[in-house]
Short mmCIF file of C-alpha atoms (C1' of nucleotides) in Angstrom, two decimals:
data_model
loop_
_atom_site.label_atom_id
_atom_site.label_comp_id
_atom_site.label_asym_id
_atom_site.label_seq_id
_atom_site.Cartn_x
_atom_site.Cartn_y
_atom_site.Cartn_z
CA UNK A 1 182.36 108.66 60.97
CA UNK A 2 185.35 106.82 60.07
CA UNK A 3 182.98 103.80 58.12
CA UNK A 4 181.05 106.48 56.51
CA UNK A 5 184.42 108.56 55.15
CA UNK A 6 185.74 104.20 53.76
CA UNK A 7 182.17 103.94 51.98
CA UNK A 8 182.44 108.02 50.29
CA UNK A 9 185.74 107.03 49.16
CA UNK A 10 185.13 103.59 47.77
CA UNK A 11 182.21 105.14 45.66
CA UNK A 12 184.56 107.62 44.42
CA UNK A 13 187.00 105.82 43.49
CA UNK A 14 185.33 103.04 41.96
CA UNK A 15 181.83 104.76 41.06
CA UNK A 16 178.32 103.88 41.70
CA UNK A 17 178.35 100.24 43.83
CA UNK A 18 176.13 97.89 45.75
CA UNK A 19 176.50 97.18 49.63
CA UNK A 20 177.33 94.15 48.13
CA UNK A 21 180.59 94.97 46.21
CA UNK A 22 181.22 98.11 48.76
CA UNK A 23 181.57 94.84 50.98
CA UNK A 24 184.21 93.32 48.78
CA UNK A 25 186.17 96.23 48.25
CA UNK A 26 186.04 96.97 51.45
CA UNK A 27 187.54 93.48 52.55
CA UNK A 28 190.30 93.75 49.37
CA UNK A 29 191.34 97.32 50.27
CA UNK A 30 190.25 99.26 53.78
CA UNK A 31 190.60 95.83 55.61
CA UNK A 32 194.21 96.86 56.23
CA UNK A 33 192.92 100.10 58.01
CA UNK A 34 189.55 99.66 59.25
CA UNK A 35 187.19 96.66 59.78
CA UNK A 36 183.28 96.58 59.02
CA UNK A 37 181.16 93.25 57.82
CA UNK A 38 178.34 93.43 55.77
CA UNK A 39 176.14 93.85 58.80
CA UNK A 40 177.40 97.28 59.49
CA UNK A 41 177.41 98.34 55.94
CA UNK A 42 173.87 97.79 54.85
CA UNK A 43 172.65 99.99 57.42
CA UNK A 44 175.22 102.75 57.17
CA UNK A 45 174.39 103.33 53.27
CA UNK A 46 170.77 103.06 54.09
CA UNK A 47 171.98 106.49 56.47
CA UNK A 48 173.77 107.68 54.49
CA UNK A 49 170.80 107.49 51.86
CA UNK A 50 168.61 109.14 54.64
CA UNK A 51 171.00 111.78 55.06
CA UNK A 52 171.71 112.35 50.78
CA UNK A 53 175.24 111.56 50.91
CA UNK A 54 174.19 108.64 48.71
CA UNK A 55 171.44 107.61 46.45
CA UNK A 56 170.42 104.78 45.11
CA UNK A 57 169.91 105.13 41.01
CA UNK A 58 169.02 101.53 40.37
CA UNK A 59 167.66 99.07 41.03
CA UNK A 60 169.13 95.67 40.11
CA UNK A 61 168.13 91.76 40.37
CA UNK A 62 168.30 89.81 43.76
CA UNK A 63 167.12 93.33 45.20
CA UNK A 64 170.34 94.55 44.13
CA UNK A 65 170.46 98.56 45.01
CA UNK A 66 173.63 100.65 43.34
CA UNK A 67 174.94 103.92 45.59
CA UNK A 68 175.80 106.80 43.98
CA UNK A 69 177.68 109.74 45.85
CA UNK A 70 175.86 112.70 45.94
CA UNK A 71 177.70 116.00 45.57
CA UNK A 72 177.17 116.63 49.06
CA UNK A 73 178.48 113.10 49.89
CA UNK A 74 181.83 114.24 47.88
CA UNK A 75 181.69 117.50 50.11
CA UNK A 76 181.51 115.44 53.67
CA UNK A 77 184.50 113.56 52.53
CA UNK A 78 186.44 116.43 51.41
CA UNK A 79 185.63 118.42 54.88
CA UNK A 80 186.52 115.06 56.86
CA UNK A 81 189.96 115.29 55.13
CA UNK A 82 191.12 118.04 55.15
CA UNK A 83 188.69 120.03 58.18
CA UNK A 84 189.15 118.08 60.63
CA UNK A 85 192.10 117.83 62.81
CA UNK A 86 193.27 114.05 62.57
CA UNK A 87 193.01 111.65 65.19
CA UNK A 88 196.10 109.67 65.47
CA UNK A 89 194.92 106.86 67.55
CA UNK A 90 195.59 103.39 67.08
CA UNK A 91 194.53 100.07 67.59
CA UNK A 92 196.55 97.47 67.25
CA UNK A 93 196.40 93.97 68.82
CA UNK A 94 200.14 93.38 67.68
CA UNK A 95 201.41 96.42 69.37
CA UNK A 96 199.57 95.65 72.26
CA UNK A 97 201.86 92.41 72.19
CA UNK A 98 205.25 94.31 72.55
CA UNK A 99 204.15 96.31 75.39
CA UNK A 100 203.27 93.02 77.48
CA UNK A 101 206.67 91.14 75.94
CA UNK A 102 208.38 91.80 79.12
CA UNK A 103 205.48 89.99 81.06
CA UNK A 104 207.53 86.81 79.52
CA UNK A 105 210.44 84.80 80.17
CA UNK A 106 213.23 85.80 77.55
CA UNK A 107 213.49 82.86 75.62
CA UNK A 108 209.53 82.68 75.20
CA UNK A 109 209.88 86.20 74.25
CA UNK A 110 212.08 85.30 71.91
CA UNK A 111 210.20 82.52 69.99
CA UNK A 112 206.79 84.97 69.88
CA UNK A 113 208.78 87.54 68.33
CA UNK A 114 210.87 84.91 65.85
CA UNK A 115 206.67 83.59 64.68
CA UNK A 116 205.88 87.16 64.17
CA UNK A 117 208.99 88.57 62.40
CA UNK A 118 207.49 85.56 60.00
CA UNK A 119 204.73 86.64 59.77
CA UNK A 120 205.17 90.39 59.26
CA UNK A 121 207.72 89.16 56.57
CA UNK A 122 205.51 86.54 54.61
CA UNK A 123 202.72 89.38 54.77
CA UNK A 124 205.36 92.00 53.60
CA UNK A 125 206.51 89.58 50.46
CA UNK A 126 202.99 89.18 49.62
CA UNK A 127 202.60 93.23 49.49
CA UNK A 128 205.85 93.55 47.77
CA UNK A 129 204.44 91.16 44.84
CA UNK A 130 201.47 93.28 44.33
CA UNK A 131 202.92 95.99 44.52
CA UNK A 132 205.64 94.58 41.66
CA UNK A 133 202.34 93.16 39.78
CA UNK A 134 200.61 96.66 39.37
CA UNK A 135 203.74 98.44 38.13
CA UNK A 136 204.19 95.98 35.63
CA UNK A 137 200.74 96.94 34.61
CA UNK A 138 202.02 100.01 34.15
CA UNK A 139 201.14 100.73 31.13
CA UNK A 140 197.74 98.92 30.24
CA UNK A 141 195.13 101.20 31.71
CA UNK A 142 192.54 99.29 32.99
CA UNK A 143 190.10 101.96 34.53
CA UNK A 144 187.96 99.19 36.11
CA UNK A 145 191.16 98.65 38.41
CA UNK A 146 190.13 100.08 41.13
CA UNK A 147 192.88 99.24 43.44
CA UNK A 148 195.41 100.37 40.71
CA UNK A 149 194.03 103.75 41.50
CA UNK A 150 192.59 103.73 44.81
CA UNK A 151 195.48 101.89 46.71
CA UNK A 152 199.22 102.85 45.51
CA UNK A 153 199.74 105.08 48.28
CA UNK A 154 198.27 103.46 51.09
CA UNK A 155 199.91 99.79 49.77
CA UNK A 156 203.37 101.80 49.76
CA UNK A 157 202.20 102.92 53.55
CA UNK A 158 201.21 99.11 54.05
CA UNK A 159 204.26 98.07 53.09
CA UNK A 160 206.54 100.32 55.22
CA UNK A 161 204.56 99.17 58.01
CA UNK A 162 204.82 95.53 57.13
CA UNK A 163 208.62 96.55 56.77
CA UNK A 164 208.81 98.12 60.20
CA UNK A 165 206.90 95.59 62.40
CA UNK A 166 209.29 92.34 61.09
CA UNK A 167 212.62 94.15 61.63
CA UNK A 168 211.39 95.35 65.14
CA UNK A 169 210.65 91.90 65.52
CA UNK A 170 213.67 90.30 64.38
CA UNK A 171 215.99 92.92 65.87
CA UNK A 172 214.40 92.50 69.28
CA UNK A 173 214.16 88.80 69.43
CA UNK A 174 218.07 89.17 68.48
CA UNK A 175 218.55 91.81 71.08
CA UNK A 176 216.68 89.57 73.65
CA UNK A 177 218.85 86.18 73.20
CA UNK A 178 222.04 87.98 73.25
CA UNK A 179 220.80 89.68 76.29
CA UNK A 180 220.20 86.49 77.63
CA UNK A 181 223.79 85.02 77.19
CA UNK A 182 225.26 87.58 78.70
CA UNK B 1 189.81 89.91 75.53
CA UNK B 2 192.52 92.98 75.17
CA UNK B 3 191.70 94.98 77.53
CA UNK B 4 191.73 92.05 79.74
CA UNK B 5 195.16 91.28 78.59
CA UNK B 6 196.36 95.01 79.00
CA UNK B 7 195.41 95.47 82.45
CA UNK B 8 197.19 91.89 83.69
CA UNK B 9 200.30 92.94 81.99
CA UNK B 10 199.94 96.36 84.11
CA UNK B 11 199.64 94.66 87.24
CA UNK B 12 202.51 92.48 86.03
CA UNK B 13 204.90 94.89 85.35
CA UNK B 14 204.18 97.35 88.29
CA UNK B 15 202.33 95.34 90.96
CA UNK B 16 199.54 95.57 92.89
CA UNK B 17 197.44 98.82 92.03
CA UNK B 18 194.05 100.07 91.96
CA UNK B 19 192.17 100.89 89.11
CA UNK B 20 192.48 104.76 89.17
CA UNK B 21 196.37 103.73 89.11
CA UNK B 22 195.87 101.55 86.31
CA UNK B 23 193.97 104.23 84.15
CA UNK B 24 196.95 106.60 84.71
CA UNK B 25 199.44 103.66 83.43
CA UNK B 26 197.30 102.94 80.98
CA UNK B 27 197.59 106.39 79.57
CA UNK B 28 200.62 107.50 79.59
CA UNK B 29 202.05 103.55 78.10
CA UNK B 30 199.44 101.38 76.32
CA UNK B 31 197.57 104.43 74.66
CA UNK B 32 199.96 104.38 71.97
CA UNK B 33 198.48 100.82 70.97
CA UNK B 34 194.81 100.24 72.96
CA UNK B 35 192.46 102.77 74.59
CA UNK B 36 190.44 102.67 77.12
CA UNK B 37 189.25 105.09 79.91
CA UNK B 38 188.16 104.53 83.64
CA UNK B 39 184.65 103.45 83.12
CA UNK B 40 185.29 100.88 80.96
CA UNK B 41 188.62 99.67 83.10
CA UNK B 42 186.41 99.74 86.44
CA UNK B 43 184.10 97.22 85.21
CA UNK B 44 186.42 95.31 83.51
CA UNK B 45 188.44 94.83 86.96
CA UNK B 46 185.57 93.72 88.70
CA UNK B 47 184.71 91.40 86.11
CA UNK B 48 187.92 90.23 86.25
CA UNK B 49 187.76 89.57 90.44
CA UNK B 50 184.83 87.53 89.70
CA UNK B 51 186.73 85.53 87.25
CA UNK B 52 190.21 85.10 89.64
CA UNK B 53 192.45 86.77 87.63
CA UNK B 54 192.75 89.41 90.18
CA UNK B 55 191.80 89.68 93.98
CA UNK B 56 191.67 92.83 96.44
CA UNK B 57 194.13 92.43 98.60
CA UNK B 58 193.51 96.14 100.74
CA UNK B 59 191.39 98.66 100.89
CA UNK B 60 192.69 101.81 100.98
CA UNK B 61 191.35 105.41 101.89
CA UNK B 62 188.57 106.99 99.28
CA UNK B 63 187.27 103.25 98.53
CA UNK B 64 190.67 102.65 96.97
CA UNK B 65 190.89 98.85 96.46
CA UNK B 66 194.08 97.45 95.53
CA UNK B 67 194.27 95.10 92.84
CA UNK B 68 196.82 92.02 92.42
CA UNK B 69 197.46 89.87 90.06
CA UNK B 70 196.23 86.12 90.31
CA UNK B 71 198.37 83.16 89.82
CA UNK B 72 195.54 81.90 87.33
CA UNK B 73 195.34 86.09 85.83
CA UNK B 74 199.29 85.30 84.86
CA UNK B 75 198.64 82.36 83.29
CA UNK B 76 195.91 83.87 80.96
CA UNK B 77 197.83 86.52 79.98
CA UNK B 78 200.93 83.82 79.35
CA UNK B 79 198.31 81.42 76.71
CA UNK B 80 196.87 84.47 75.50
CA UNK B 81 200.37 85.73 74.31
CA UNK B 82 201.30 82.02 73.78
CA UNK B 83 198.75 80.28 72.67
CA UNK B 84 196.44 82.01 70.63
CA UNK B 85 197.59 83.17 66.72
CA UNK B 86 197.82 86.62 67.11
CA UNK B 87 195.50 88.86 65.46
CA UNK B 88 197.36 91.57 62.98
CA UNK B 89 194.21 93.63 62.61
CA UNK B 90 194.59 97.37 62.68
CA UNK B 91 192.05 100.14 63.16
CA UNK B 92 194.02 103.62 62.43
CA UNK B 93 192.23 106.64 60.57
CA UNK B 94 195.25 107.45 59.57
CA UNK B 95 196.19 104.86 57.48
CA UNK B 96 192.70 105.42 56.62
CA UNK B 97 193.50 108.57 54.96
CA UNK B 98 196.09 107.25 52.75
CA UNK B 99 193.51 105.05 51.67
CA UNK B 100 190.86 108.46 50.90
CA UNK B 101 193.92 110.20 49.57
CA UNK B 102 193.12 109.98 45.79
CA UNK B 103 189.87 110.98 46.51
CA UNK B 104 191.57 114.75 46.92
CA UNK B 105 192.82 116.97 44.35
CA UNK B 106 196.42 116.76 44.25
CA UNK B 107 197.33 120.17 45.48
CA UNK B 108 195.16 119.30 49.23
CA UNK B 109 196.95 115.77 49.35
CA UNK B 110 199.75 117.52 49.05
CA UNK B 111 199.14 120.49 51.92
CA UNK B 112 197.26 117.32 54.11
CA UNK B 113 200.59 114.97 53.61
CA UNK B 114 202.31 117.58 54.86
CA UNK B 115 200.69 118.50 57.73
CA UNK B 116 200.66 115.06 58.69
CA UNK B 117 204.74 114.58 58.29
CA UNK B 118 205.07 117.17 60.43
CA UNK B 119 202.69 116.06 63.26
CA UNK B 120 204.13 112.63 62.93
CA UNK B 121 207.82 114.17 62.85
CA UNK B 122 207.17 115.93 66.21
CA UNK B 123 205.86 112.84 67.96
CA UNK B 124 209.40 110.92 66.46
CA UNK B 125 210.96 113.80 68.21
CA UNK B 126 209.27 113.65 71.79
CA UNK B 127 209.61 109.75 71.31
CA UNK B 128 213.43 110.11 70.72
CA UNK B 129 214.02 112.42 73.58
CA UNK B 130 211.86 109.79 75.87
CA UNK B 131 214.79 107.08 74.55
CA UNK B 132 217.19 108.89 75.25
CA UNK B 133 216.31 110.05 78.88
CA UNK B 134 216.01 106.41 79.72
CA UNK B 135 218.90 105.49 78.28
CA UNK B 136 220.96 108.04 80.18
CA UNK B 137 219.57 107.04 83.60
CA UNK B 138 220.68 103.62 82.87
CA UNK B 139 222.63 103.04 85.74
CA UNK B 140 220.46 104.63 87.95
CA UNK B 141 217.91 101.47 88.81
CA UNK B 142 214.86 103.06 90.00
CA UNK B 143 212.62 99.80 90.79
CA UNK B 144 209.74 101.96 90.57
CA UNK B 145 209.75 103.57 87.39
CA UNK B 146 207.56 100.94 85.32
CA UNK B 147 207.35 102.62 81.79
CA UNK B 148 211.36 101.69 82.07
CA UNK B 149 211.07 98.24 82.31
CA UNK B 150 207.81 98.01 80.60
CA UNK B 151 207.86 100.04 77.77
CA UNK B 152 211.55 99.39 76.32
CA UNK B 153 210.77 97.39 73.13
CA UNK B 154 206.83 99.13 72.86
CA UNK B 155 208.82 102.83 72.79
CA UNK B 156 211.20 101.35 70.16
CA UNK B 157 208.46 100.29 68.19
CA UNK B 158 206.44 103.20 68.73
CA UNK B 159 209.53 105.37 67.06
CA UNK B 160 209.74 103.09 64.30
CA UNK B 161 206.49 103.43 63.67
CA UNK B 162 206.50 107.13 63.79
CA UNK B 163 209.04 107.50 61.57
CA UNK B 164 207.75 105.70 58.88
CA UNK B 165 204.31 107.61 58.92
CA UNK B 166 206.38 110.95 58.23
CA UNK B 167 208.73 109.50 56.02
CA UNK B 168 205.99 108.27 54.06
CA UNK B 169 204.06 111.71 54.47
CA UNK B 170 206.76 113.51 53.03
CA UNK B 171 207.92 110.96 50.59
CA UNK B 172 204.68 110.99 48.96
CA UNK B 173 204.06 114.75 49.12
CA UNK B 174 207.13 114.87 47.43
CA UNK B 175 206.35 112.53 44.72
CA UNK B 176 202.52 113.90 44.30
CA UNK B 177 204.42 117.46 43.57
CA UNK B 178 206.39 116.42 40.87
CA UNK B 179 203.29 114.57 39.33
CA UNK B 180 201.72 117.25 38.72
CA UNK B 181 204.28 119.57 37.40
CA UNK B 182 204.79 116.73 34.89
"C1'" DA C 1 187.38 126.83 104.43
"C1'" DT C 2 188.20 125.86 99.82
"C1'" DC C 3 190.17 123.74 95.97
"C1'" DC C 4 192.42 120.11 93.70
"C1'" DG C 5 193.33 115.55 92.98
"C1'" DC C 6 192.08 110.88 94.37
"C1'" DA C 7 188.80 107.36 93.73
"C1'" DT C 8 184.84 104.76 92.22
"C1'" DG C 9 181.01 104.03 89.88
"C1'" DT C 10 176.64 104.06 86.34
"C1'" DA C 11 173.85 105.22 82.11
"C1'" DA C 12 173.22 106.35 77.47
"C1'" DC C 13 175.01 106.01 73.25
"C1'" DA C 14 178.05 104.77 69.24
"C1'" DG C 15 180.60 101.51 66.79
"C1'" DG C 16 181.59 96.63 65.54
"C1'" DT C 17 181.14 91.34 65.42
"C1'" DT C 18 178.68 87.04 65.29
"C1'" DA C 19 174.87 84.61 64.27
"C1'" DC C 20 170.47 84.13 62.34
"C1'" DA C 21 167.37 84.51 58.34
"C1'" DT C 22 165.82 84.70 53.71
"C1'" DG C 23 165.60 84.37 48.94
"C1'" DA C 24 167.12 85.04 43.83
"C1'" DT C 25 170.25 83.87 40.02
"C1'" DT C 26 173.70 81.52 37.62
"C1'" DC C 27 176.37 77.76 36.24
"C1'" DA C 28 177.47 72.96 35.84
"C1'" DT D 1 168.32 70.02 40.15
"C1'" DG D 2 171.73 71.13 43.14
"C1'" DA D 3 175.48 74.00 44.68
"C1'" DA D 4 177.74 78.26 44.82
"C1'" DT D 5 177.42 82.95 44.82
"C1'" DC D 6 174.80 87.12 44.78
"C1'" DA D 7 172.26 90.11 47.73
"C1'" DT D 8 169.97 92.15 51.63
"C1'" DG D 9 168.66 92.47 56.02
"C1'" DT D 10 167.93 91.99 61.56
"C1'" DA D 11 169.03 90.73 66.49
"C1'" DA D 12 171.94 89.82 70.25
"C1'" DC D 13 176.01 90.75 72.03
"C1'" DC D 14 180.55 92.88 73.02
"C1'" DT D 15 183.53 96.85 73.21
"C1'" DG D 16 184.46 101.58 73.80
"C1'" DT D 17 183.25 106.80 74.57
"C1'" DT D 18 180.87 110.62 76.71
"C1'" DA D 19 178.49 112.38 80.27
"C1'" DC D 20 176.61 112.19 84.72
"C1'" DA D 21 177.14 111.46 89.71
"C1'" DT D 22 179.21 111.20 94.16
"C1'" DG D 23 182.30 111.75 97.92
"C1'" DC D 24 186.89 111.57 100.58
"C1'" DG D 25 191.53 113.42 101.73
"C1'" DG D 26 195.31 116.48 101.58
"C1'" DA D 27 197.37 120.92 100.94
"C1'" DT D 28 197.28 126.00 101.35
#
DNA sequence: ATCCGCATGTAACAGGTTACATGATTCA
DNA sequence: TGAATCATGTAACCTGTTACATGCGGAT
């Protein structure tokens, strides 16, 4: 269901849209959430379609098809929402990684958790920036934005999280080496 | 491969043990960032025989085997923490959500962000109290309970993590309010 | 004796990734 | 005219969930 609920809300947000740019937005914006390729995509509108969340009003070059959400496509999402008792489950390669840190040797420990505080931090800057970047904007509505609209809570969520995973990072690897000289 | 990865850092951490053992660890520790359930960590152990990461080493009562970790299972799970440029791909509906959040009139975002900084608030809480009961038994080394060697820096990061879902929840009820009194 | 928990497995399905395959349009 | 990008699709494979299936051992 999840894919379905990305694709509802990426037509809402942005209106009518081929698998083609759902695609895009999908790698520009959900990425940070949920995965799907192309691959997945094309068949799951063509469901969707089958099932009249969707339809397809035109027809474009290349074979080019543009979804439209279909009232009851708007009603699925809004049931999904707020219906549905959420799952909270999470997958999540790098917190996989800090339940098998103490499978290491401290000071390799250390040095995994000193790349990744980088990393968390570099990808936490570059949040930061765009974040920075569409407030700026501020004042020039551009209603072809569609991450302007779509995205300001879920960056501000992204960035917490970004936040969270380098301090945990840096704090531990800290914690870790002074552990280790005592 | 994570899977994989999850159950060697089981065996690592709390020795030999068979794979209904494992499926109880897995649950109650590396839930919080991977999922699996007994048919899919059955298979995966005997895959993982035939590879030499593990061997049987006894055969209990009930068909019980009794796995153990491989000197050539360690080293995998050493290059694969090592070695390979960690993946920082996350799958969570709930960060999901804040991405369909716009999608909602403001009044339900609001009642949905709430509900959500409360469900996230309790786990904080049951997380906290789980610190804090390890903490207190400090003193008291009990070689046997795992989750207290294993799960140290994956608890601290679970809280973190936790806490910035219902600060965020809340936060942006908050701010979605005011929005729309303005 | 009966029930609960231990203990292992398989099959069918759903969800996702990688690779293969094809062709049209636009721009330089 | 050649390269890049637009645009859609399918097939094989891997990963994960749900449901089905079976039987032993210990406790009351």
């Amino acid at each position: 269901m999840s894919l379905r609920m990305a694709l509802l809300g990426l037509l809402t947000s942005s209106g009518p849209a081929s698998g083609y740019d759902l695609t895009k937005l999908f790698e520009s914006s959900i990425n940070h959430a949920w995965q799907a390729k192309h691959s997945q995509i094309y068949p799951e509108l063509n469901k969707m379609a089958a099932d009249g969340l969707v339809t397809v009003e035109e027809e474009g070059p290349r074979g080019r098809k543009t979804y439209t959400i279909t009232g009851e496509g708007a009603r699925e999402l809004r049931e999904w929402l707020i219906g549905k008792t959420p799952s909270r489950l999470v997958r999540s390669e790098g917190a996989l990684r800090a339940f098998l840190l103490p499978t290491l040797e401290p000071h390799e420990a250390v040095a995994l958790l000193r790349t990744e505080a980088e990393v968390y931090g570099a990808r936490l800057a570059k949040l930061e920036a765009l974040r920075e970047r569409k407030t700026a904007h501020h004042g020039a509505q551009d209603p072809a934005d569609v991450s302007a609209r779509f995205g300001k809570y879920a960056l501000d969520l992204g960035i917490r999280q970004a936040r969270v995973m380098s301090e945990w990072a840096e704090e531990t690897a800290a914690e870790i080496e002074s552990s280790i000289r005592s």
